[in-house]
């Protein structure tokens, strides 16, 4: 069914692979240091030692002191916590304004949106076409009510590196805190919280070849933070709960490799330029969205005029290439990237844009292979399918007798989420046994759980002569989000289970 020649992973801003030393260290800790770091006997004390050593290593990697680092479960938690806790503290003191960039990660953007409903005033700076904020504009917005400036160091979608040092100098003159999401910057550019001058920062292990499920907060001195989780003394009482020691030790091991990662950035930048030149050589019309200065060396955002990014992503996936159409945290959503819209792109242009993020292990031959696939795409040699946004699947769409909804989810996925009404269920694994039953005179809409498996089936059907074929972007997960009321009202209604022939 698949024609995956090889795997080329160009989505390292979403997550990186876990390095061998990190895996080894985590296994050591899981095996030999299973004691609770809070227990007083030797097994607990040895776990506490690993925790302390890890904290010192992670702190060192960001230029902080060990006591300034709080471990969390991820950077999203760190961002949520910082914003909510600071708002709680300052609202009680009569200060209510946060100034932020409009191109922050969803874990910042959506927290700010939530905070607005509890009385915080959020003021968004404008950004230019490459994502840079203006210090002049920032200065003009600062006032007595402002308690926080929130601006990421490096953007995850386009790679823009902001002048956080300049922001901090301004903030200091007005006695205002600065919080910076440093998740994408760590390991790609030198990050030193003291040199930057930030008061708070967030980090994540899985962007630097460490494990998923662990992040960190940098917090300068005794700045005010209300506890995130009550019920224990861990993390200086700010975040109760037994520490995830193997993850924390894995994070520390990943941090040890940062100097080596920084030394490799030049090679990564050369690979990035090689890829950009190759793409431009194939298609003069494409537009590089990432800035040509102050940009992460691994990140390339490219607009392919006339091509839909969801379809492009699906085509690349068919050939084993992973790229992304925005933040990994919002790809199940149905909206175009807020980052690209903030740069001034139209919705249509944003939906023509893909992000490629390289790693230390990306080889030129991976990029050559990707360029070869693009050359086929531009020459119309790859099969064409359509993507349907989940928000378009409303009652009228579902009830249209011309639409034939084909649900290819696995059994366990069907237990988790109800299907789109009027759909026909088939088995993904034994799909060939159902093909004859699929009508050729209807619009076949393939649905999977998250939007990726469906593309493989859509391509298979296309090759078998079914022309009107599309897949649902983001699958049932996105449909449930986009059509929450419909999901509650009629999700799972009138589903037909096809029997294999
Ligand atoms: N901030 C930025 C800039 C990110 O790119 C990400 C992850 O994509 C996050 C925060 C969230 O990190 P985590 O997955 O650890 O919650």
Short mmCIF file of C-alpha atoms and ligand atoms in Angstrom, two decimals:
data_model
loop_
_atom_site.label_atom_id
_atom_site.label_comp_id
_atom_site.label_asym_id
_atom_site.label_seq_id
_atom_site.Cartn_x
_atom_site.Cartn_y
_atom_site.Cartn_z
CA UNK A 1 0.00 0.00 0.00
CA UNK A 2 2.82 2.43 0.89
CA UNK A 3 5.64 3.51 -1.35
CA UNK A 4 7.95 4.84 1.33
CA UNK A 5 11.45 4.78 -0.11
CA UNK A 6 13.17 6.23 2.93
CA UNK A 7 12.57 8.42 5.95
CA UNK A 8 13.73 12.03 5.88
CA UNK A 9 12.85 13.85 9.06
CA UNK A 10 12.69 17.59 8.49
CA UNK A 11 10.52 18.50 11.46
CA UNK A 12 13.06 18.91 14.22
CA UNK A 13 11.38 22.02 15.63
CA UNK A 14 8.43 19.78 16.47
CA UNK A 15 10.70 17.36 18.27
CA UNK A 16 14.12 15.82 17.91
CA UNK A 17 15.20 12.21 18.12
CA UNK A 18 16.53 11.14 21.52
CA UNK A 19 20.31 10.91 21.38
CA UNK A 20 22.11 7.71 22.29
CA UNK A 21 23.86 9.15 25.39
CA UNK A 22 20.49 10.46 26.62
CA UNK A 23 18.84 7.07 26.17
CA UNK A 24 21.72 5.38 27.96
CA UNK A 25 21.60 7.81 30.87
CA UNK A 26 17.84 7.46 31.23
CA UNK A 27 18.11 3.67 31.34
CA UNK A 28 20.82 3.93 34.02
CA UNK A 29 18.62 6.16 36.14
CA UNK A 30 15.50 4.04 35.64
CA UNK A 31 17.42 0.95 36.66
CA UNK A 32 19.69 2.13 39.42
CA UNK A 33 18.06 5.23 40.92
CA UNK A 34 14.42 4.39 41.40
CA UNK A 35 14.29 5.78 44.93
CA UNK A 36 12.17 8.83 45.70
CA UNK A 37 14.47 11.87 45.87
CA UNK A 38 12.55 13.00 48.99
CA UNK A 39 13.18 9.76 50.93
CA UNK A 40 15.78 9.98 53.70
CA UNK A 41 17.47 6.56 53.27
CA UNK A 42 20.37 5.91 50.92
CA UNK A 43 18.32 4.95 47.82
CA UNK A 44 16.41 8.21 48.16
CA UNK A 45 19.57 10.19 48.83
CA UNK A 46 21.26 8.82 45.73
CA UNK A 47 18.21 9.82 43.66
CA UNK A 48 18.33 13.28 45.28
CA UNK A 49 21.98 13.53 44.25
CA UNK A 50 21.10 12.77 40.61
CA UNK A 51 18.38 15.39 40.82
CA UNK A 52 20.77 18.00 42.21
CA UNK A 53 23.47 17.21 39.65
CA UNK A 54 20.95 17.36 36.83
CA UNK A 55 19.59 20.67 38.03
CA UNK A 56 23.10 22.13 38.14
CA UNK A 57 23.80 20.89 34.59
CA UNK A 58 20.54 22.23 33.15
CA UNK A 59 21.05 25.54 34.97
CA UNK A 60 24.61 25.75 33.63
CA UNK A 61 23.37 25.24 30.06
CA UNK A 62 21.24 28.39 30.34
CA UNK A 63 23.76 30.39 32.39
CA UNK A 64 21.69 30.22 35.59
CA UNK A 65 22.21 29.05 39.16
CA UNK A 66 20.79 25.65 40.14
CA UNK A 67 18.33 27.22 42.62
CA UNK A 68 16.89 29.34 39.81
CA UNK A 69 15.65 26.28 37.89
CA UNK A 70 12.28 24.57 38.41
CA UNK A 71 11.54 21.39 36.51
CA UNK A 72 8.14 21.02 34.85
CA UNK A 73 6.52 18.38 32.66
CA UNK A 74 7.07 20.43 29.47
CA UNK A 75 7.57 23.97 28.22
CA UNK A 76 3.84 24.42 27.67
CA UNK A 77 3.40 23.91 31.40
CA UNK A 78 6.24 26.34 32.09
CA UNK A 79 4.64 29.02 29.89
CA UNK A 80 1.18 28.47 31.38
CA UNK A 81 2.51 28.58 34.89
CA UNK A 82 4.61 31.70 34.47
CA UNK A 83 1.85 33.69 32.81
CA UNK A 84 -0.91 32.59 35.18
CA UNK A 85 1.15 32.89 38.33
CA UNK A 86 2.53 36.34 37.51
CA UNK A 87 -0.92 37.58 36.50
CA UNK A 88 -2.43 36.37 39.77
CA UNK A 89 0.28 38.16 41.72
CA UNK A 90 0.11 41.47 39.86
CA UNK A 91 -3.66 41.67 39.40
CA UNK A 92 -3.90 41.67 43.21
CA UNK A 93 -1.52 44.67 43.18
CA UNK A 94 -3.59 46.58 40.62
CA UNK A 95 -1.28 46.00 37.64
CA UNK A 96 -2.99 44.34 34.72
CA UNK A 97 -1.09 44.74 31.44
CA UNK A 98 1.05 42.20 29.58
CA UNK A 99 2.76 43.15 26.32
CA UNK A 100 3.43 40.24 24.01
CA UNK A 101 4.47 39.46 20.48
CA UNK A 102 1.71 38.03 18.27
CA UNK A 103 3.88 35.14 17.07
CA UNK A 104 4.31 33.28 20.34
CA UNK A 105 3.79 29.53 20.69
CA UNK A 106 0.16 28.43 21.27
CA UNK A 107 1.01 27.63 24.91
CA UNK A 108 1.57 31.38 25.35
CA UNK A 109 -1.08 32.70 22.96
CA UNK A 110 -3.90 30.60 24.36
CA UNK A 111 -2.90 31.27 27.96
CA UNK A 112 -2.95 35.00 27.23
CA UNK A 113 -6.38 34.61 25.68
CA UNK A 114 -7.55 32.83 28.81
CA UNK A 115 -6.04 35.49 31.07
CA UNK A 116 -7.88 38.23 29.19
CA UNK A 117 -11.11 36.67 30.44
CA UNK A 118 -9.89 37.09 34.01
CA UNK A 119 -9.07 40.78 33.80
CA UNK A 120 -5.58 40.89 32.27
CA UNK A 121 -5.13 43.40 29.46
CA UNK A 122 -2.97 41.90 26.71
CA UNK A 123 -1.39 44.27 24.23
CA UNK A 124 0.11 42.68 21.10
CA UNK A 125 3.04 44.31 19.33
CA UNK A 126 3.08 44.33 15.56
CA UNK A 127 5.75 42.40 13.69
CA UNK A 128 7.31 43.14 10.32
CA UNK A 129 7.17 40.73 7.37
CA UNK A 130 10.02 38.69 8.88
CA UNK A 131 8.57 38.51 12.38
CA UNK A 132 10.68 41.16 14.11
CA UNK A 133 9.09 43.35 16.77
CA UNK A 134 9.99 47.05 17.09
CA UNK A 135 11.59 48.34 20.27
CA UNK A 136 10.14 51.80 19.52
CA UNK A 137 6.64 50.43 19.45
CA UNK A 138 7.33 48.44 22.61
CA UNK A 139 8.53 51.57 24.41
CA UNK A 140 5.42 53.46 23.38
CA UNK A 141 3.20 50.78 24.94
CA UNK A 142 4.90 50.58 28.35
CA UNK A 143 2.92 52.21 31.15
CA UNK A 144 2.33 52.10 34.90
CA UNK A 145 -0.02 49.14 34.58
CA UNK A 146 2.45 46.93 32.67
CA UNK A 147 3.95 44.11 34.73
CA UNK A 148 5.28 41.80 32.02
CA UNK A 149 6.74 41.72 28.54
CA UNK A 150 6.47 38.26 27.03
CA UNK A 151 8.52 37.58 23.92
CA UNK A 152 10.08 34.39 22.62
CA UNK A 153 13.79 34.33 21.84
CA UNK A 154 13.45 32.31 18.63
CA UNK A 155 10.30 31.56 16.71
CA UNK A 156 9.43 27.91 16.10
CA UNK A 157 7.73 28.40 12.71
CA UNK A 158 9.94 30.88 10.90
CA UNK A 159 13.11 30.98 13.02
CA UNK A 160 13.17 34.74 13.75
CA UNK A 161 15.53 35.60 16.62
CA UNK A 162 14.30 38.61 18.60
CA UNK A 163 16.45 41.24 20.30
CA UNK A 164 15.62 40.06 23.82
CA UNK A 165 18.61 41.91 25.24
CA UNK A 166 17.22 45.19 23.87
CA UNK A 167 13.78 44.36 25.25
CA UNK A 168 15.25 43.65 28.69
CA UNK A 169 17.20 46.94 28.72
CA UNK A 170 13.99 48.83 28.02
CA UNK A 171 12.04 46.82 30.57
CA UNK A 172 14.62 47.44 33.27
CA UNK A 173 14.28 51.22 32.84
CA UNK A 174 10.57 50.83 33.58
CA UNK A 175 10.87 48.16 36.27
CA UNK A 176 8.92 45.61 34.24
CA UNK A 177 9.56 41.85 34.13
CA UNK A 178 10.53 40.04 30.95
CA UNK A 179 9.62 36.44 30.25
CA UNK A 180 11.09 34.69 27.23
CA UNK A 181 10.21 31.33 25.71
CA UNK A 182 13.71 30.04 24.89
CA UNK A 183 12.58 26.58 23.78
CA UNK A 184 13.73 26.76 20.17
CA UNK A 185 16.82 28.83 20.86
CA UNK A 186 18.56 26.47 23.29
CA UNK A 187 21.18 24.40 21.51
CA UNK A 188 20.88 26.43 18.30
CA UNK A 189 22.21 29.78 19.49
CA UNK A 190 24.09 30.56 22.72
CA UNK A 191 21.54 31.17 25.48
CA UNK A 192 22.57 32.86 28.71
CA UNK A 193 19.69 34.15 30.79
CA UNK A 194 21.92 36.62 32.63
CA UNK A 195 23.40 38.07 29.47
CA UNK A 196 19.94 38.35 27.96
CA UNK A 197 18.67 39.95 31.17
CA UNK A 198 15.38 38.03 31.35
CA UNK A 199 13.55 37.42 34.63
CA UNK A 200 11.77 34.27 33.52
CA UNK A 201 12.36 31.78 30.73
CA UNK A 202 11.03 28.42 29.58
CA UNK A 203 12.86 25.43 28.11
CA UNK A 204 12.05 21.95 26.84
CA UNK A 205 14.23 18.83 26.68
CA UNK A 206 12.73 17.25 23.58
CA UNK A 207 13.91 20.04 21.28
CA UNK A 208 17.55 19.31 22.13
CA UNK A 209 17.68 15.53 21.61
CA UNK A 210 16.33 14.89 25.11
CA UNK A 211 13.16 13.13 26.28
CA UNK A 212 9.59 14.34 25.95
CA UNK A 213 7.78 15.10 29.19
CA UNK A 214 10.26 17.42 30.88
CA UNK A 215 10.78 21.15 30.71
CA UNK A 216 12.23 23.85 32.91
CA UNK A 217 11.51 27.32 34.18
CA UNK A 218 14.25 29.84 34.83
CA UNK A 219 13.26 32.22 37.57
CA UNK A 220 15.58 35.00 38.64
CA UNK A 221 16.16 35.34 42.41
CA UNK A 222 13.03 35.55 44.58
CA UNK A 223 10.63 36.91 42.04
CA UNK A 224 6.96 36.39 42.84
CA UNK A 225 5.38 33.15 41.73
CA UNK A 226 2.25 31.55 43.18
CA UNK A 227 2.63 27.72 43.40
CA UNK A 228 1.61 25.72 40.37
CA UNK A 229 0.82 22.44 42.13
CA UNK A 230 0.19 22.35 45.88
CA UNK A 231 0.85 19.34 48.06
CA UNK A 232 4.58 18.92 48.50
CA UNK A 233 7.87 20.65 49.04
CA UNK A 234 9.38 19.60 45.69
CA UNK A 235 10.77 22.28 43.37
CA UNK A 236 10.98 24.73 46.29
CA UNK A 237 7.28 24.23 46.97
CA UNK A 238 6.29 25.72 43.64
CA UNK A 239 5.51 22.45 41.89
CA UNK A 240 4.60 19.58 44.17
CA UNK A 241 4.89 15.96 43.00
CA UNK A 242 7.65 13.37 42.85
CA UNK A 243 10.18 14.44 40.26
CA UNK A 244 10.43 12.53 36.97
CA UNK A 245 14.04 11.66 37.66
CA UNK A 246 14.85 9.69 34.49
CA UNK A 247 13.45 12.51 32.34
CA UNK A 248 15.30 15.16 34.31
CA UNK A 249 18.56 13.19 34.08
CA UNK A 250 17.91 12.78 30.33
CA UNK A 251 17.38 16.54 30.04
CA UNK A 252 20.70 17.13 31.80
CA UNK A 253 22.48 14.67 29.53
CA UNK A 254 21.04 16.46 26.49
CA UNK A 255 22.28 19.77 27.90
CA UNK A 256 25.82 18.40 28.12
CA UNK A 257 25.80 18.09 24.32
CA UNK A 258 24.86 21.74 23.73
CA UNK A 259 28.42 23.01 23.08
CA UNK A 260 28.78 20.29 20.48
CA UNK A 261 25.39 21.26 18.95
CA UNK A 262 26.42 24.90 18.77
CA UNK A 263 29.61 23.93 16.95
CA UNK A 264 27.49 22.12 14.34
CA UNK A 265 25.24 25.08 13.55
CA UNK A 266 27.46 26.32 10.74
CA UNK A 267 27.14 23.00 8.94
CA UNK A 268 23.38 23.05 9.49
CA UNK A 269 23.23 26.60 8.08
CA UNK A 270 25.14 25.44 4.99
CA UNK A 271 22.67 22.58 4.53
CA UNK A 272 19.80 25.02 4.90
CA UNK A 273 21.26 27.28 2.20
CA UNK A 274 21.84 24.25 -0.04
CA UNK A 275 18.17 23.31 0.36
CA UNK A 276 16.92 26.86 -0.25
CA UNK A 277 19.06 27.17 -3.38
CA UNK A 278 17.82 23.79 -4.59
CA UNK A 279 14.17 24.73 -4.08
CA UNK A 280 14.63 28.10 -5.77
CA UNK A 281 16.34 26.35 -8.68
CA UNK A 282 13.25 24.17 -9.12
CA UNK A 283 10.64 26.85 -8.73
CA UNK A 284 11.39 30.55 -9.02
CA UNK A 285 7.95 31.52 -7.73
CA UNK A 286 8.40 30.19 -4.24
CA UNK A 287 8.86 32.63 -1.41
CA UNK A 288 11.19 32.23 1.55
CA UNK A 289 9.32 33.48 4.60
CA UNK A 290 12.12 32.99 7.17
CA UNK A 291 14.27 36.07 7.71
CA UNK A 292 17.58 36.39 5.91
CA UNK A 293 19.25 37.70 9.11
CA UNK A 294 18.89 36.81 12.80
CA UNK A 295 17.29 33.46 11.99
CA UNK A 296 17.77 29.98 13.42
CA UNK A 297 20.24 28.08 11.27
CA UNK A 298 17.95 25.06 10.95
CA UNK A 299 14.57 26.65 10.18
CA UNK A 300 13.13 27.36 6.74
CA UNK A 301 9.61 28.54 6.14
CA UNK A 302 8.70 28.48 2.45
CA UNK A 303 5.57 29.47 0.57
CA UNK A 304 4.68 27.44 -2.51
CA UNK A 305 2.26 29.67 -4.44
CA UNK A 306 -0.69 27.72 -5.79
CA UNK A 307 -0.01 24.60 -3.70
CA UNK A 308 -1.95 23.73 -0.56
CA UNK A 309 0.37 22.96 2.37
CA UNK A 310 -1.81 20.12 3.70
CA UNK A 311 -1.72 18.36 0.35
CA UNK A 312 2.00 19.04 0.00
CA UNK A 313 2.64 17.68 3.48
CA UNK A 314 0.63 14.58 2.64
CA UNK A 315 2.51 14.10 -0.64
CA UNK A 316 5.85 14.44 1.11
CA UNK A 317 4.69 12.02 3.79
CA UNK A 318 3.88 9.47 1.12
CA UNK A 319 7.55 9.61 0.13
CA UNK A 320 8.75 9.37 3.72
CA UNK A 321 9.49 13.06 4.21
CA UNK A 322 8.27 14.78 7.38
CA UNK A 323 7.71 18.53 7.21
CA UNK A 324 5.20 20.71 8.97
CA UNK A 325 2.52 23.27 8.24
CA UNK A 326 2.88 25.17 11.52
CA UNK A 327 3.37 24.54 15.20
CA UNK A 328 3.04 20.86 16.08
CA UNK A 329 0.66 21.94 18.83
CA UNK A 330 -1.79 23.39 16.35
CA UNK A 331 -1.62 21.05 13.35
CA UNK A 332 -4.77 19.27 14.50
CA UNK A 333 -6.50 22.63 14.38
CA UNK A 334 -8.13 23.93 11.27
CA UNK A 335 -6.94 27.51 11.20
CA UNK A 336 -4.01 28.87 9.18
CA UNK A 337 -0.90 29.63 11.22
CA UNK A 338 -1.32 32.73 13.42
CA UNK A 339 2.39 33.40 12.97
CA UNK A 340 2.12 33.65 9.19
CA UNK A 341 -1.03 35.77 9.39
CA UNK A 342 0.79 38.16 11.75
CA UNK A 343 3.52 38.61 9.14
CA UNK A 344 0.87 39.91 6.72
CA UNK A 345 0.25 36.75 4.69
CA UNK A 346 -3.33 36.15 3.63
CA UNK A 347 -5.10 32.97 4.79
CA UNK A 348 -4.56 31.50 1.35
CA UNK A 349 -0.85 32.34 1.40
CA UNK A 350 -0.48 30.92 4.92
CA UNK A 351 -2.07 27.71 3.67
CA UNK A 352 0.59 27.51 0.97
CA UNK A 353 3.45 27.57 3.47
CA UNK A 354 5.52 24.72 4.87
CA UNK A 355 8.22 24.62 7.53
CA UNK A 356 11.33 22.50 7.25
CA UNK A 357 13.53 22.21 10.32
CA UNK A 358 16.87 20.48 9.98
CA UNK A 359 18.94 18.74 12.63
CA UNK A 360 22.53 17.76 13.29
CA UNK A 361 21.86 14.45 11.56
CA UNK A 362 20.28 15.86 8.40
CA UNK A 363 22.48 14.87 5.48
CA UNK A 364 22.81 16.55 2.09
CA UNK A 365 21.59 13.31 0.51
CA UNK A 366 18.35 13.66 2.53
CA UNK A 367 17.91 17.13 1.11
CA UNK A 368 18.74 15.98 -2.41
CA UNK A 369 16.10 13.27 -2.12
CA UNK A 370 13.57 15.84 -0.88
CA UNK A 371 14.45 18.15 -3.78
CA UNK A 372 13.92 15.24 -6.19
CA UNK A 373 10.42 14.70 -4.80
CA UNK A 374 9.72 18.44 -5.09
CA UNK A 375 10.90 18.37 -8.67
CA UNK A 376 8.27 15.63 -9.33
CA UNK A 377 5.62 17.65 -7.50
CA UNK A 378 6.34 20.78 -9.57
CA UNK A 379 6.33 18.69 -12.75
CA UNK A 380 2.90 17.26 -11.84
CA UNK A 381 4.34 13.73 -11.57
CA UNK A 382 2.94 13.00 -8.10
CA UNK A 383 -0.73 12.06 -7.64
CA UNK A 384 -3.01 14.97 -6.79
CA UNK A 385 -5.49 14.81 -3.95
CA UNK A 386 -7.53 17.46 -2.17
CA UNK A 387 -7.53 18.33 1.51
CA UNK A 388 -10.80 19.27 3.25
CA UNK A 389 -10.59 21.45 6.33
CA UNK A 390 -12.45 19.91 9.27
CA UNK A 391 -14.42 23.13 9.75
CA UNK A 392 -15.99 22.60 6.31
CA UNK A 393 -17.54 19.29 7.40
CA UNK A 394 -20.83 20.71 8.65
CA UNK A 395 -24.32 19.20 8.62
CA UNK A 396 -24.89 20.08 4.95
CA UNK A 397 -21.62 18.41 3.96
CA UNK A 398 -22.45 15.30 5.96
CA UNK A 399 -25.98 15.08 4.55
CA UNK A 400 -24.94 15.67 0.93
CA UNK A 401 -25.60 12.29 -0.76
CA UNK A 402 -22.72 12.95 -3.19
CA UNK A 403 -20.21 12.81 -0.32
CA UNK A 404 -19.02 9.35 0.74
CA UNK A 405 -17.19 9.53 4.06
CA UNK A 406 -14.71 6.70 4.47
CA UNK A 407 -13.48 6.19 8.04
CA UNK A 408 -10.25 4.18 8.04
CA UNK A 409 -9.40 4.49 11.73
CA UNK A 410 -8.07 1.64 13.80
CA UNK A 411 -10.38 -0.13 16.25
CA UNK A 412 -8.77 1.47 19.33
CA UNK A 413 -9.07 4.92 17.76
CA UNK A 414 -12.79 4.40 17.26
CA UNK A 415 -13.08 3.67 20.99
CA UNK A 416 -11.54 7.06 21.75
CA UNK A 417 -13.57 9.32 19.47
CA UNK A 418 -16.95 8.91 17.81
CA UNK A 419 -16.99 8.96 14.01
CA UNK A 420 -18.31 11.59 11.63
CA UNK A 421 -22.02 10.81 11.02
CA UNK A 422 -23.01 8.93 7.85
CA UNK A 423 -19.50 7.53 7.42
CA UNK A 424 -18.51 4.06 6.25
CA UNK A 425 -15.99 2.16 8.38
CA UNK A 426 -13.29 0.01 6.83
CA UNK A 427 -10.10 -1.52 8.16
CA UNK A 428 -6.93 0.43 7.40
CA UNK A 429 -4.78 -2.70 7.55
CA UNK A 430 -6.90 -4.80 5.19
CA UNK A 431 -7.99 -1.89 3.07
CA UNK A 432 -7.51 -3.66 -0.28
CA UNK A 433 -10.37 -6.02 0.59
CA UNK A 434 -12.82 -3.12 0.61
CA UNK A 435 -11.72 -1.20 -2.47
CA UNK A 436 -14.31 -2.73 -4.85
CA UNK A 437 -17.15 -1.50 -2.63
CA UNK A 438 -16.12 2.14 -2.81
CA UNK A 439 -18.30 4.00 -5.33
CA UNK A 440 -16.49 5.68 -8.19
CA UNK A 441 -19.23 8.21 -8.87
CA UNK A 442 -19.12 9.99 -5.49
CA UNK A 443 -16.79 12.39 -3.70
CA UNK A 444 -14.75 10.07 -1.50
CA UNK A 445 -13.62 11.78 1.69
CA UNK A 446 -11.10 9.70 3.63
CA UNK A 447 -10.98 10.21 7.39
CA UNK A 448 -8.43 8.93 9.87
CA UNK A 449 -7.65 9.89 13.43
CA UNK A 450 -5.10 12.67 12.89
CA UNK A 451 -4.99 13.28 9.15
CA UNK A 452 -1.90 11.31 8.15
CA UNK A 453 -3.03 7.70 7.53
CA UNK A 454 -5.85 9.03 5.37
CA UNK A 455 -3.42 10.47 2.87
CA UNK A 456 -1.89 7.07 2.14
CA UNK A 457 -5.36 5.60 1.49
CA UNK A 458 -6.35 8.63 -0.60
CA UNK A 459 -3.28 8.15 -2.79
CA UNK A 460 -4.02 4.42 -3.10
CA UNK A 461 -7.56 5.12 -4.26
CA UNK A 462 -6.33 7.76 -6.67
CA UNK A 463 -3.96 5.25 -8.22
CA UNK A 464 -6.88 2.85 -8.58
CA UNK A 465 -8.83 5.27 -10.70
CA UNK A 466 -11.02 7.05 -8.15
CA UNK A 467 -10.76 10.70 -9.13
CA UNK A 468 -12.89 12.63 -6.67
CA UNK A 469 -10.81 11.91 -3.65
CA UNK A 470 -9.96 14.03 -0.65
CA UNK A 471 -8.94 13.59 2.97
CA UNK A 472 -9.88 15.43 6.14
CA UNK A 473 -7.12 17.64 7.40
CA UNK A 474 -6.37 16.74 11.02
CA UNK A 475 -8.83 13.81 10.90
CA UNK A 476 -11.50 13.14 13.50
CA UNK A 477 -9.41 14.93 16.13
CA UNK A 478 -9.66 18.18 14.16
CA UNK A 479 -13.34 17.62 13.30
CA UNK A 480 -14.23 17.27 16.96
CA UNK A 481 -12.44 20.55 17.70
CA UNK A 482 -13.82 22.42 14.71
CA UNK A 483 -17.39 21.14 15.02
CA UNK A 484 -17.67 20.63 18.79
CA UNK A 485 -21.46 21.14 18.89
CA UNK A 486 -22.06 18.82 15.95
CA UNK A 487 -19.78 16.21 17.53
CA UNK A 488 -21.82 16.32 20.75
CA UNK A 489 -25.12 16.31 18.93
CA UNK A 490 -24.65 13.66 16.23
CA UNK A 491 -21.09 12.26 16.52
CA UNK A 492 -21.13 8.50 15.80
CA UNK A 493 -24.62 8.66 14.25
CA UNK A 494 -25.59 6.39 11.35
CA UNK A 495 -22.22 4.69 10.84
CA UNK A 496 -22.09 1.76 8.42
CA UNK A 497 -19.51 -0.94 8.95
CA UNK A 498 -18.49 -2.38 5.59
CA UNK A 499 -17.63 -6.08 5.43
CA UNK A 500 -14.51 -7.10 3.49
CA UNK A 501 -15.07 -8.80 0.15
N1 LIG B 1 7.54 27.02 22.90
C1 LIG B 1 8.00 26.80 21.67
C2 LIG B 1 8.64 27.93 20.94
C3 LIG B 1 7.89 25.56 21.06
O1 LIG B 1 8.34 25.38 19.83
C4 LIG B 1 7.28 24.52 21.78
C5 LIG B 1 7.08 23.20 21.16
O2 LIG B 1 6.81 23.09 19.98
C6 LIG B 1 6.81 24.77 23.07
C7 LIG B 1 6.96 26.03 23.60
C8 LIG B 1 6.14 23.71 23.88
O3 LIG B 1 7.07 22.73 24.29
P1 LIG B 1 6.57 21.39 24.96
O4 LIG B 1 6.30 20.44 23.87
O5 LIG B 1 7.70 20.96 25.84
O6 LIG B 1 5.37 21.71 25.74
#
